[in-house]
CSV table of C-alpha atoms in Angstrom, one decimal:
chain,number,residue,atom,x,y,z
A,1,MET,CA,-47.8,85.7,-156.3
A,2,PHE,CA,-49.9,83.1,-154.5
A,3,LYS,CA,-52.0,85.8,-152.9
A,4,SER,CA,-53.2,87.4,-156.1
A,5,SER,CA,-54.0,84.0,-157.6
A,6,VAL,CA,-56.2,83.2,-154.7
A,7,GLU,CA,-57.8,86.7,-155.2
A,8,ILE,CA,-58.6,85.8,-158.8
A,9,PHE,CA,-60.0,82.5,-157.7
A,10,ARG,CA,-62.3,84.2,-155.1
A,11,LYS,CA,-63.4,86.7,-157.8
A,12,ASP,CA,-64.4,83.9,-160.1
A,13,PHE,CA,-66.1,82.0,-157.3
A,14,LYS,CA,-68.1,85.0,-156.3
A,15,SER,CA,-69.3,85.7,-159.7
A,16,GLU,CA,-70.2,82.0,-160.1
A,17,LEU,CA,-72.2,82.1,-156.9
A,18,ARG,CA,-74.0,85.1,-158.1
A,19,THR,CA,-75.4,83.6,-161.3
A,20,ARG,CA,-74.5,79.8,-160.9
A,21,TYR,CA,-74.6,79.7,-164.7
A,22,ALA,CA,-71.7,77.3,-165.2
A,23,PHE,CA,-72.6,75.0,-162.4
A,24,ASN,CA,-76.3,74.8,-163.3
A,25,SER,CA,-75.7,74.3,-167.1
A,26,LEU,CA,-73.1,71.6,-166.3
A,27,LEU,CA,-75.5,69.8,-163.9
A,28,MET,CA,-78.2,69.8,-166.6
A,29,PHE,CA,-75.6,68.6,-169.1
A,30,VAL,CA,-74.6,65.7,-166.9
A,31,ILE,CA,-78.2,64.7,-166.1
A,32,VAL,CA,-79.0,64.7,-169.8
A,33,THR,CA,-75.9,62.7,-170.8
A,34,ILE,CA,-76.4,60.1,-168.0
A,35,ALA,CA,-80.0,59.8,-168.9
A,36,ILE,CA,-79.2,59.1,-172.6
A,37,ILE,CA,-76.7,56.5,-171.5
A,38,LYS,CA,-79.3,54.9,-169.3
A,39,PHE,CA,-81.8,54.9,-172.1
A,40,SER,CA,-79.4,53.4,-174.6
A,41,LEU,CA,-78.3,50.7,-172.1
A,42,GLY,CA,-81.8,49.8,-171.2
A,43,ASP,CA,-82.2,47.2,-168.5
A,44,GLU,CA,-79.4,45.0,-169.8
A,45,LYS,CA,-76.6,44.0,-167.6
A,46,THR,CA,-73.6,45.9,-168.8
A,47,ASP,CA,-69.9,45.0,-168.2
A,48,ASN,CA,-68.0,47.0,-165.5
A,49,GLU,CA,-65.4,47.7,-168.1
A,50,ILE,CA,-67.7,49.3,-170.6
A,51,LEU,CA,-69.3,51.3,-167.8
A,52,SER,CA,-66.0,52.7,-166.5
A,53,GLY,CA,-65.1,53.7,-170.0
A,54,LEU,CA,-68.5,55.4,-170.4
A,55,PHE,CA,-67.9,57.3,-167.2
A,56,TRP,CA,-64.8,58.9,-168.5
A,57,ILE,CA,-66.6,59.8,-171.7
A,58,VAL,CA,-69.2,61.7,-169.6
A,59,VAL,CA,-66.3,63.4,-167.7
A,60,PHE,CA,-64.5,64.5,-170.9
A,61,PHE,CA,-67.6,66.0,-172.5
A,62,SER,CA,-68.8,67.8,-169.4
A,63,ALA,CA,-65.2,69.2,-169.1
A,64,SER,CA,-65.4,70.4,-172.6
A,65,SER,CA,-68.6,72.3,-172.0
A,66,GLY,CA,-67.7,73.6,-168.5
A,67,LEU,CA,-64.0,74.2,-168.1
A,68,SER,CA,-63.7,76.0,-171.3
A,69,ARG,CA,-65.7,79.0,-169.9
A,70,VAL,CA,-63.1,80.6,-167.6
A,71,PHE,CA,-61.2,82.6,-170.1
A,72,ILE,CA,-64.0,83.1,-172.6
A,73,LYS,CA,-66.0,84.9,-169.8
A,74,GLU,CA,-63.3,87.3,-169.4
A,75,GLU,CA,-63.1,88.1,-173.1
A,76,GLU,CA,-66.8,88.4,-173.5
A,77,LYS,CA,-67.2,90.9,-170.6
A,78,GLU,CA,-64.0,92.6,-171.7
A,79,THR,CA,-62.5,92.3,-168.2
A,80,SER,CA,-59.3,90.7,-169.5
A,81,VAL,CA,-57.7,94.1,-170.0
A,82,ALA,CA,-58.3,95.0,-166.3
A,83,LEU,CA,-56.8,91.6,-165.4
A,84,LYS,CA,-53.8,92.3,-167.5
A,85,LEU,CA,-53.3,95.6,-165.8
A,86,SER,CA,-53.7,94.5,-162.3
A,87,THR,CA,-51.7,91.2,-162.2
A,88,SER,CA,-49.0,89.4,-164.0
A,89,HIS,CA,-49.7,86.4,-166.2
A,90,PRO,CA,-48.6,83.4,-164.1
A,91,GLU,CA,-50.9,84.6,-161.4
A,92,VAL,CA,-53.8,84.7,-163.7
A,93,LEU,CA,-53.1,81.2,-165.0
A,94,ALA,CA,-52.7,79.9,-161.4
A,95,GLY,CA,-55.9,81.5,-160.3
A,96,LYS,CA,-57.8,80.1,-163.2
A,97,LEU,CA,-56.2,76.7,-162.6
A,98,ILE,CA,-57.5,76.7,-159.0
A,99,PHE,CA,-61.0,77.7,-160.1
A,100,ASN,CA,-61.2,75.1,-162.8
A,101,PHE,CA,-60.0,72.4,-160.4
A,102,ALA,CA,-62.6,73.3,-157.9
A,103,LEU,CA,-65.4,73.4,-160.6
A,104,SER,CA,-64.3,70.1,-162.2
A,105,PHE,CA,-63.9,68.3,-158.9
A,106,LEU,CA,-67.3,69.4,-157.8
A,107,ILE,CA,-69.0,68.4,-161.0
A,108,ASN,CA,-67.1,65.1,-161.3
A,109,VAL,CA,-68.2,64.0,-157.8
A,110,VAL,CA,-71.8,64.8,-159.0
A,111,ILE,CA,-71.2,62.8,-162.2
A,112,PHE,CA,-69.8,59.9,-160.1
A,113,VAL,CA,-72.9,59.9,-157.7
A,114,PHE,CA,-75.4,60.0,-160.6
A,115,PHE,CA,-73.5,57.5,-162.6
A,116,ILE,CA,-73.5,54.9,-159.8
A,117,GLY,CA,-77.2,55.6,-159.2
A,118,ALA,CA,-78.1,55.2,-162.9
A,119,THR,CA,-76.0,52.4,-164.0
A,120,GLY,CA,-75.2,50.4,-160.9
A,121,ILE,CA,-71.4,50.1,-161.7
A,122,VAL,CA,-69.7,48.1,-159.1
A,123,ILE,CA,-66.2,49.2,-158.1
A,124,LYS,CA,-64.2,46.7,-156.3
A,125,ASN,CA,-61.1,48.7,-155.4
A,126,TYR,CA,-62.4,52.0,-154.1
A,127,SER,CA,-59.0,53.5,-153.0
A,128,GLY,CA,-57.5,52.9,-156.4
A,129,PHE,CA,-60.4,54.4,-158.2
A,130,ALA,CA,-60.3,57.4,-155.9
A,131,ILE,CA,-56.6,58.0,-156.8
A,132,THR,CA,-57.4,57.6,-160.4
A,133,PHE,CA,-60.3,60.0,-160.1
A,134,PHE,CA,-58.1,62.6,-158.4
A,135,LEU,CA,-55.2,62.4,-160.8
A,136,GLY,CA,-57.5,62.3,-163.7
A,137,ASN,CA,-59.2,65.6,-162.5
A,138,LEU,CA,-55.8,67.2,-162.2
A,139,GLY,CA,-54.7,66.2,-165.6
A,140,LEU,CA,-58.0,67.2,-167.2
A,141,VAL,CA,-57.9,70.6,-165.5
A,142,SER,CA,-54.2,71.3,-166.5
A,143,VAL,CA,-54.9,70.5,-170.2
A,144,SER,CA,-58.4,72.2,-170.5
A,145,THR,CA,-57.2,75.5,-168.8
A,146,ILE,CA,-54.5,76.2,-171.3
A,147,ILE,CA,-56.8,75.1,-174.3
A,148,ALA,CA,-59.5,77.4,-172.9
A,149,ALA,CA,-57.0,80.3,-172.9
A,150,ILE,CA,-56.1,79.6,-176.5
A,151,ILE,CA,-59.7,79.4,-177.7
A,152,SER,CA,-60.8,82.5,-175.8
A,153,LYS,CA,-58.8,84.4,-178.5
A,154,ALA,CA,-60.2,82.6,-181.4
A,155,ASN,CA,-63.4,83.2,-183.3
A,156,SER,CA,-65.6,80.2,-183.1
A,157,LYS,CA,-65.2,79.4,-179.4
A,158,GLY,CA,-67.8,76.7,-178.7
A,159,THR,CA,-67.1,74.2,-181.4
A,160,LEU,CA,-63.3,74.6,-181.2
A,161,TYR,CA,-62.7,73.3,-177.8
A,162,PRO,CA,-63.4,69.6,-178.2
A,163,VAL,CA,-61.4,69.6,-181.5
A,164,LEU,CA,-58.3,71.2,-179.9
A,165,ALA,CA,-58.6,69.3,-176.5
A,166,PHE,CA,-59.1,65.8,-177.8
A,167,PRO,CA,-55.6,65.1,-179.2
A,168,VAL,CA,-53.9,66.6,-176.2
A,169,LEU,CA,-56.2,64.7,-173.8
A,170,LEU,CA,-56.1,61.4,-175.7
A,171,PRO,CA,-53.0,60.0,-173.9
A,172,LEU,CA,-54.5,61.0,-170.6
A,173,LEU,CA,-57.9,59.4,-171.4
A,174,LEU,CA,-56.3,56.2,-172.6
A,175,SER,CA,-54.4,55.9,-169.3
A,176,LEU,CA,-57.5,56.9,-167.3
A,177,ILE,CA,-59.8,54.4,-169.0
A,178,GLU,CA,-57.2,51.7,-168.3
A,179,ALA,CA,-56.8,52.6,-164.7
A,180,GLY,CA,-60.6,53.0,-164.2
A,181,LYS,CA,-61.2,49.6,-165.7
A,182,LEU,CA,-58.6,47.9,-163.6
A,183,SER,CA,-59.6,49.4,-160.3
A,184,ALA,CA,-63.3,48.8,-161.1
A,185,GLY,CA,-62.3,45.2,-161.7
A,186,GLY,CA,-60.7,44.9,-158.4
A,187,VAL,CA,-57.0,45.0,-159.3
A,188,GLU,CA,-54.8,46.0,-156.3
A,189,THR,CA,-53.6,49.5,-156.1
A,190,ASP,CA,-49.8,48.6,-156.4
A,191,ARG,CA,-50.4,47.3,-159.8
A,192,LEU,CA,-51.9,50.6,-161.0
A,193,LEU,CA,-48.8,52.5,-159.9
A,194,SER,CA,-47.4,52.8,-163.4
A,195,GLU,CA,-50.6,54.4,-164.6
A,196,PHE,CA,-50.6,56.8,-161.8
A,197,LEU,CA,-47.0,57.8,-162.5
A,198,PHE,CA,-47.9,58.4,-166.1
A,199,LEU,CA,-51.0,60.5,-165.2
A,200,PHE,CA,-49.0,62.5,-162.6
A,201,SER,CA,-46.0,63.2,-164.8
A,202,TYR,CA,-48.3,64.1,-167.7
A,203,THR,CA,-50.0,66.6,-165.6
A,204,VAL,CA,-46.8,68.1,-164.4
A,205,VAL,CA,-45.3,68.4,-167.8
A,206,VAL,CA,-48.4,70.1,-169.2
A,207,THR,CA,-48.7,72.5,-166.3
A,208,ILE,CA,-45.0,73.6,-166.6
A,209,THR,CA,-45.3,74.1,-170.3
A,210,SER,CA,-48.5,76.1,-169.8
A,211,PHE,CA,-46.8,78.4,-167.4
A,212,ILE,CA,-43.9,78.9,-170.0
A,213,LEU,CA,-46.2,79.5,-172.9
A,214,PHE,CA,-49.1,81.3,-171.2
A,215,LYS,CA,-47.5,84.8,-171.7
A,216,PHE,CA,-47.6,84.4,-175.5
A,217,ILE,CA,-51.4,83.8,-175.4
A,218,TRP,CA,-52.1,86.5,-172.8
A,219,GLU,CA,-50.2,89.3,-174.4
A,220,ASP,CA,-52.1,91.3,-177.0
B,1,MET,CA,-60.7,34.8,-223.3
B,2,ASP,CA,-59.4,32.4,-220.7
B,3,SER,CA,-55.8,32.9,-221.6
B,4,ILE,CA,-56.2,36.7,-221.2
B,5,VAL,CA,-57.6,36.3,-217.8
B,6,LYS,CA,-54.9,33.8,-216.9
B,7,PHE,CA,-52.3,36.2,-218.2
B,8,LEU,CA,-53.7,39.1,-216.1
B,9,LEU,CA,-53.9,36.9,-213.0
B,10,ASP,CA,-50.4,35.8,-213.3
B,11,ASN,CA,-49.0,39.3,-213.9
B,12,SER,CA,-51.3,41.3,-211.5
B,13,ARG,CA,-48.1,42.7,-209.9
B,14,VAL,CA,-47.1,44.3,-213.2
B,15,LEU,CA,-50.5,45.8,-213.7
B,16,VAL,CA,-50.5,47.4,-210.2
B,17,MET,CA,-47.0,48.7,-210.9
B,18,LEU,CA,-48.1,50.2,-214.2
B,19,VAL,CA,-51.0,52.0,-212.4
B,20,VAL,CA,-48.9,53.3,-209.6
B,21,LEU,CA,-46.3,54.5,-212.2
B,22,ILE,CA,-48.9,56.3,-214.1
B,23,ILE,CA,-50.3,58.0,-211.0
B,24,TRP,CA,-46.8,59.0,-210.0
B,25,ILE,CA,-46.0,60.4,-213.5
B,26,GLY,CA,-49.3,62.4,-213.3
B,27,ILE,CA,-48.4,63.8,-209.8
B,28,PHE,CA,-44.9,64.6,-211.0
B,29,GLY,CA,-46.3,66.4,-214.1
B,30,TYR,CA,-48.6,68.5,-212.0
B,31,LEU,CA,-45.8,69.5,-209.6
B,32,TRP,CA,-43.4,70.3,-212.4
B,33,LYS,CA,-46.1,72.6,-214.0
B,34,LEU,CA,-47.0,74.2,-210.6
B,35,ASP,CA,-43.3,74.8,-209.9
B,36,LYS,CA,-42.9,76.6,-213.4
B,37,LYS,CA,-46.0,78.7,-212.8
B,38,VAL,CA,-44.8,79.8,-209.4
B,39,GLN,CA,-41.4,80.7,-210.8
B,40,LYS,CA,-43.1,82.8,-213.4
B,41,LEU,CA,-45.1,84.7,-210.8
B,42,GLU,CA,-42.0,85.3,-208.7
B,43,GLU,CA,-40.0,86.9,-211.6
B,44,PRO,CA,-41.5,90.5,-211.8
B,45,ASP,CA,-39.9,91.6,-208.7
C,1,MET,CA,-35.4,74.2,-206.6
C,2,LYS,CA,-32.9,73.3,-209.2
C,3,THR,CA,-34.0,71.3,-212.3
C,4,TYR,CA,-31.7,68.4,-211.5
C,5,TYR,CA,-33.2,68.0,-208.1
C,6,LYS,CA,-36.7,67.5,-209.6
C,7,ILE,CA,-35.4,65.1,-212.2
C,8,LEU,CA,-33.5,63.2,-209.4
C,9,VAL,CA,-36.8,62.9,-207.5
C,10,PHE,CA,-38.5,61.6,-210.5
C,11,VAL,CA,-35.9,59.0,-211.3
C,12,ILE,CA,-35.7,57.8,-207.6
C,13,LEU,CA,-39.4,57.5,-207.1
C,14,SER,CA,-40.0,55.9,-210.5
C,15,GLY,CA,-37.3,53.4,-209.7
C,16,VAL,CA,-38.9,52.7,-206.3
C,17,CYS,CA,-42.3,52.2,-208.0
C,18,ILE,CA,-40.8,49.7,-210.4
C,19,ALA,CA,-38.4,47.9,-208.1
C,20,GLY,CA,-40.9,47.9,-205.2
C,21,PHE,CA,-43.2,45.7,-207.2
C,22,MET,CA,-40.8,43.7,-209.3
C,23,VAL,CA,-37.9,42.7,-207.0
C,24,PRO,CA,-38.2,39.3,-205.6
C,25,ILE,CA,-38.8,39.6,-201.8
C,26,ASP,CA,-38.2,37.2,-199.0
C,27,PHE,CA,-41.5,35.8,-198.1
C,28,ILE,CA,-42.3,36.9,-194.5
C,29,PRO,CA,-44.6,34.2,-193.2
C,30,GLY,CA,-48.2,35.2,-193.4
C,31,LEU,CA,-47.6,38.3,-195.5
C,32,GLY,CA,-46.5,37.2,-199.0
C,33,GLU,CA,-46.6,39.8,-201.7
C,34,ARG,CA,-48.4,42.2,-199.3
C,35,ALA,CA,-45.0,42.9,-197.7
C,36,ARG,CA,-44.3,45.3,-200.5
C,37,ASN,CA,-46.5,47.8,-198.8
C,38,LEU,CA,-43.4,48.3,-196.6
C,39,PHE,CA,-41.6,50.3,-199.4
C,40,PHE,CA,-44.4,52.8,-199.4
C,41,HIS,CA,-46.2,52.9,-196.1
C,42,VAL,CA,-43.2,53.2,-193.8
C,43,PRO,CA,-41.4,56.0,-195.6
C,44,MET,CA,-44.7,58.0,-195.9
C,45,SER,CA,-45.3,57.7,-192.2
C,46,TRP,CA,-41.7,58.7,-191.5
C,47,VAL,CA,-42.0,61.8,-193.5
C,48,ALA,CA,-45.2,62.7,-191.6
C,49,ALA,CA,-43.3,62.5,-188.4
C,50,VAL,CA,-40.3,64.5,-189.7
C,51,ALA,CA,-42.7,67.1,-191.0
C,52,PHE,CA,-44.3,67.4,-187.6
C,53,LEU,CA,-40.9,67.8,-186.0
C,54,MET,CA,-40.1,70.5,-188.5
C,55,SER,CA,-43.2,72.5,-187.9
C,56,MET,CA,-42.7,72.2,-184.2
C,57,VAL,CA,-39.1,73.6,-184.4
C,58,PHE,CA,-40.3,76.4,-186.6
C,59,SER,CA,-43.1,77.2,-184.1
C,60,ILE,CA,-40.6,77.5,-181.2
C,61,ARG,CA,-38.3,79.7,-183.3
C,62,TYR,CA,-41.4,81.8,-184.3
C,63,LEU,CA,-42.2,82.4,-180.6
C,64,MET,CA,-38.5,83.2,-179.9
C,65,THR,CA,-38.0,85.6,-182.8
C,66,LYS,CA,-41.5,86.8,-183.8
C,67,ASN,CA,-40.4,86.5,-187.5
C,68,MET,CA,-43.4,85.8,-189.8
C,69,ASP,CA,-41.2,83.7,-192.0
C,70,PHE,CA,-41.0,80.9,-189.5
C,71,ASP,CA,-44.8,80.9,-189.0
C,72,ILE,CA,-45.2,80.3,-192.8
C,73,LYS,CA,-42.7,77.5,-192.7
C,74,ALA,CA,-44.4,75.9,-189.7
C,75,HIS,CA,-47.8,75.8,-191.1
C,76,CYS,CA,-46.7,74.7,-194.6
C,77,ALA,CA,-44.8,71.8,-193.1
C,78,ALA,CA,-47.9,70.9,-191.1
C,79,GLU,CA,-50.1,70.9,-194.2
C,80,ILE,CA,-47.8,68.8,-196.2
C,81,GLY,CA,-47.2,66.6,-193.2
C,82,LEU,CA,-50.9,66.0,-192.9
C,83,LEU,CA,-51.0,64.9,-196.6
C,84,PHE,CA,-48.3,62.4,-196.0
C,85,CYS,CA,-49.9,61.3,-192.6
C,86,VAL,CA,-53.1,60.5,-194.4
C,87,LEU,CA,-51.3,58.6,-197.2
C,88,GLY,CA,-49.4,56.6,-194.6
C,89,TYR,CA,-52.6,55.9,-192.7
C,90,VAL,CA,-54.6,54.9,-195.8
C,91,THR,CA,-51.9,52.5,-197.1
C,92,GLY,CA,-51.7,51.1,-193.6
C,93,THR,CA,-55.4,50.8,-193.0
C,94,ILE,CA,-56.2,49.0,-196.3
C,95,TRP,CA,-53.4,46.5,-195.6
C,96,ALA,CA,-54.8,46.0,-192.0
C,97,ARG,CA,-58.2,45.2,-193.5
C,98,VAL,CA,-56.7,42.4,-195.5
C,99,ASP,CA,-54.3,41.0,-192.9
C,100,TRP,CA,-55.9,41.7,-189.6
C,101,GLY,CA,-59.4,41.9,-190.8
C,102,THR,CA,-60.3,45.3,-189.5
C,103,PHE,CA,-59.7,49.0,-190.7
C,104,LEU,CA,-59.0,50.3,-187.3
C,105,LYS,CA,-57.4,48.2,-184.6
C,106,ILE,CA,-57.6,50.2,-181.5
C,107,ASP,CA,-55.1,48.4,-179.3
C,108,GLU,CA,-52.4,48.6,-181.9
C,109,PRO,CA,-49.9,51.3,-180.6
C,110,ARG,CA,-48.6,52.4,-184.0
C,111,MET,CA,-52.1,52.9,-185.3
C,112,MET,CA,-53.0,55.0,-182.3
C,113,SER,CA,-49.9,57.1,-182.7
C,114,ILE,CA,-50.6,57.9,-186.4
C,115,LEU,CA,-54.2,58.6,-185.5
C,116,LEU,CA,-53.1,61.1,-182.9
C,117,LEU,CA,-50.7,62.7,-185.3
C,118,MET,CA,-53.4,63.2,-187.8
C,119,LEU,CA,-55.8,64.6,-185.2
C,120,ILE,CA,-53.2,67.1,-183.9
C,121,TYR,CA,-52.3,68.3,-187.5
C,122,ALA,CA,-56.0,68.7,-188.3
C,123,ALA,CA,-56.8,70.5,-185.0
C,124,TYR,CA,-53.8,72.8,-185.6
C,125,LEU,CA,-55.1,73.7,-189.2
C,126,ILE,CA,-58.7,74.3,-187.9
C,127,LEU,CA,-57.4,76.5,-185.2
C,128,ARG,CA,-55.5,78.5,-187.7
C,129,SER,CA,-58.6,78.9,-190.0
C,130,SER,CA,-60.6,80.3,-187.1
C,131,ILE,CA,-58.4,83.3,-186.4
C,132,ASP,CA,-58.3,86.4,-188.6
C,133,GLU,CA,-55.3,88.5,-187.5
C,134,GLU,CA,-52.1,87.2,-188.9
C,135,GLU,CA,-50.0,87.8,-185.8
C,136,LYS,CA,-52.4,86.4,-183.3
C,137,LYS,CA,-52.9,83.4,-185.6
C,138,ALA,CA,-49.3,82.7,-185.7
C,139,ARG,CA,-48.8,83.1,-181.9
C,140,LEU,CA,-51.8,81.0,-180.8
C,141,SER,CA,-51.3,78.2,-183.3
C,142,ALA,CA,-47.6,77.9,-182.3
C,143,VAL,CA,-48.5,77.6,-178.6
C,144,TYR,CA,-51.0,75.0,-179.4
C,145,LEU,CA,-48.6,72.9,-181.5
C,146,ILE,CA,-46.0,73.0,-178.8
C,147,ILE,CA,-48.4,71.8,-176.2
C,148,ALA,CA,-49.9,69.1,-178.5
C,149,PHE,CA,-46.4,67.9,-179.3
C,150,LEU,CA,-45.5,67.1,-175.7
C,151,THR,CA,-46.9,63.5,-176.1
C,152,VAL,CA,-46.0,62.8,-179.6
C,153,PRO,CA,-42.4,61.6,-179.0
C,154,PHE,CA,-43.8,59.2,-176.4
C,155,PHE,CA,-46.4,57.9,-178.9
C,156,ILE,CA,-44.1,57.5,-181.9
C,157,PHE,CA,-40.9,56.2,-180.4
C,158,ILE,CA,-41.7,54.6,-177.0
C,159,MET,CA,-45.2,53.2,-177.0
C,160,PRO,CA,-44.9,51.1,-180.1
C,161,ARG,CA,-41.8,49.4,-178.8
C,162,VAL,CA,-42.9,48.9,-175.2
C,163,PHE,CA,-46.5,47.6,-175.7
C,164,PRO,CA,-47.4,44.5,-177.5
C,165,GLY,CA,-48.8,45.0,-181.1
C,166,LEU,CA,-48.9,43.6,-184.5
C,167,HIS,CA,-46.4,45.9,-186.2
C,168,PRO,CA,-42.8,44.5,-186.4
C,169,GLY,CA,-40.6,45.7,-183.5
C,170,SER,CA,-43.4,45.5,-180.9
C,171,ALA,CA,-42.7,44.1,-177.5
C,172,ASP,CA,-44.1,40.7,-178.3
C,173,ASP,CA,-42.5,40.4,-181.7
C,174,ALA,CA,-40.8,37.0,-181.8
C,175,GLN,CA,-38.3,37.9,-184.6
C,176,SER,CA,-36.8,41.0,-182.8
C,177,PRO,CA,-37.2,40.3,-179.1
C,178,GLY,CA,-36.8,43.4,-176.9
C,179,GLY,CA,-38.5,45.7,-179.4
C,180,GLY,CA,-35.6,46.2,-181.8
C,181,PRO,CA,-35.8,48.5,-184.8
C,182,VAL,CA,-38.4,47.8,-187.3
C,183,VAL,CA,-36.2,46.9,-190.3
C,184,LYS,CA,-33.6,44.8,-188.6
C,185,ASN,CA,-34.5,41.2,-189.2
C,186,GLU,CA,-37.3,41.0,-191.8
C,187,MET,CA,-35.7,42.2,-194.9
C,188,ASN,CA,-33.0,40.8,-197.1
C,189,SER,CA,-30.4,43.0,-198.6
C,190,THR,CA,-32.3,43.8,-201.9
C,191,MET,CA,-35.3,44.8,-199.9
C,192,ARG,CA,-33.2,47.0,-197.6
C,193,ILE,CA,-31.7,48.8,-200.6
C,194,VAL,CA,-35.2,49.5,-202.1
C,195,PHE,CA,-36.5,50.5,-198.7
C,196,TYR,CA,-33.8,53.1,-198.0
C,197,THR,CA,-33.9,54.5,-201.5
C,198,ALA,CA,-37.7,54.9,-201.1
C,199,SER,CA,-37.2,56.7,-197.8
C,200,ILE,CA,-34.7,59.1,-199.3
C,201,GLY,CA,-37.0,59.6,-202.3
C,202,PHE,CA,-40.0,60.3,-200.2
C,203,VAL,CA,-38.2,62.8,-198.1
C,204,MET,CA,-36.9,64.6,-201.3
C,205,LEU,CA,-40.5,64.7,-202.6
C,206,PHE,CA,-41.6,66.2,-199.4
C,207,VAL,CA,-39.0,68.8,-199.5
C,208,TRP,CA,-40.0,69.8,-203.0
C,209,ILE,CA,-43.7,70.0,-202.3
C,210,TYR,CA,-42.9,71.9,-199.2
C,211,ASN,CA,-40.8,74.3,-201.1
C,212,ILE,CA,-43.6,75.0,-203.6
C,213,ARG,CA,-46.1,75.5,-200.9
C,214,VAL,CA,-43.9,78.0,-199.0
C,215,ARG,CA,-43.3,80.0,-202.2
C,216,ILE,CA,-47.1,80.0,-203.0
C,217,GLU,CA,-47.8,81.2,-199.4
C,218,LYS,CA,-45.2,84.0,-199.7
C,219,LEU,CA,-46.7,85.1,-203.0
C,220,THR,CA,-50.2,85.1,-201.6
C,221,ILE,CA,-49.1,87.4,-198.6
C,222,LYS,CA,-47.2,89.7,-201.0
C,223,LYS,CA,-50.3,90.0,-203.2
C,224,LEU,CA,-52.6,90.6,-200.2
C,225,ARG,CA,-50.3,93.4,-198.9
C,226,ARG,CA,-50.4,95.1,-202.3
C,227,ILE,CA,-54.2,95.0,-202.4
C,228,ALA,CA,-54.3,96.4,-198.9
C,229,ILE,CA,-51.9,99.3,-199.9
């Protein structure tokens, strides 16, 4: 099972390298969003708490324009039939999860670097923020991959994603914003443990449910 | 005039109750009619 | 639906309307007459949660059996549930404007939970409207509802009790320490009778509206099939 998942990941990675469509458009999206945030903040000194909230907003919307592409791509090029023939459904989902995780991690690191450069946010507890960042990525990917699979079968693909993803991501975002705020404010890592536990268990639950339900989406 | 205003102020609870009751009766009447209509449509088969 | 059922609904809810405004209530400090909202706002919100549970159960059964009847039941329950959810939210938010000074208090757990419920219902119905094929529509929306439902028990039952908030029964509520049930300490016996009657009445009203909605949906499908033939 693991081998063909990696194979799917490599296929997606190669086709991404060839066009670099998803990465480039995401990069532009991130630059534009951070520029708008910078313009609206002006030269004012903004609270770290507000800034770390804004950071997760940028992450959420860039995820909504980037991570939803994985399954839509297959439908548009009509390659999903070939995938269906050659592998079984858990393998497809696992491969897409790996690809989405790589893409999301890459783009979020870019967001993080740009965000620090543009707004000058000060993070006092770096290790706590790094763990939040990592767990947040995992959760975001687990939710957005299964939602992407659902919308790839629907008609209005572009606008549907944020509508469907927001209610599912809301608990995650609340916890992320809280943990980000606390770690930026310099709270020690032990006190963030309950947030980490919630983020992790949420990700696990969503991933397991996706593996159970994915066959109903994938069959046609 | 003052006595009317005073009466209304003292009994505002009753007024609200009456308005709510009228709305509820309206909703009930609508549902009742809808139910009858659906029943009629279901009959032929 | 039998005729006596409808008349029973009418009698119960009319009684609740009258009693809810007329019975003398214990004055909860700081609330006064506004506490009467309890008889309407709480049952409505509860009906919304029950409807959500119903549509979730029907969605699971649809995926297990592939019987279209369950899909009809699931989305009708979701529609009527959204109606009650909006009603519960509106009665609450107007009340919050008067008592807490704002329409939307974002760090209030129960407000967050009902907002989340409303968003899920709405997203579910939007997803349904964007797919044409009946079978595919049923399948995808059932999957979405199950995934969206994962966090709802946490939001409805656990979060409002564990986190501090302004609703009765929150963690920092002085009158029921430890986050006890909402109705325990704040109502006297008359209020309790009206409250439970209202809960029963609203659930019965929900069942009636839901019944009409399912029948209309079935008629529509039958008619569409006849046209297609």
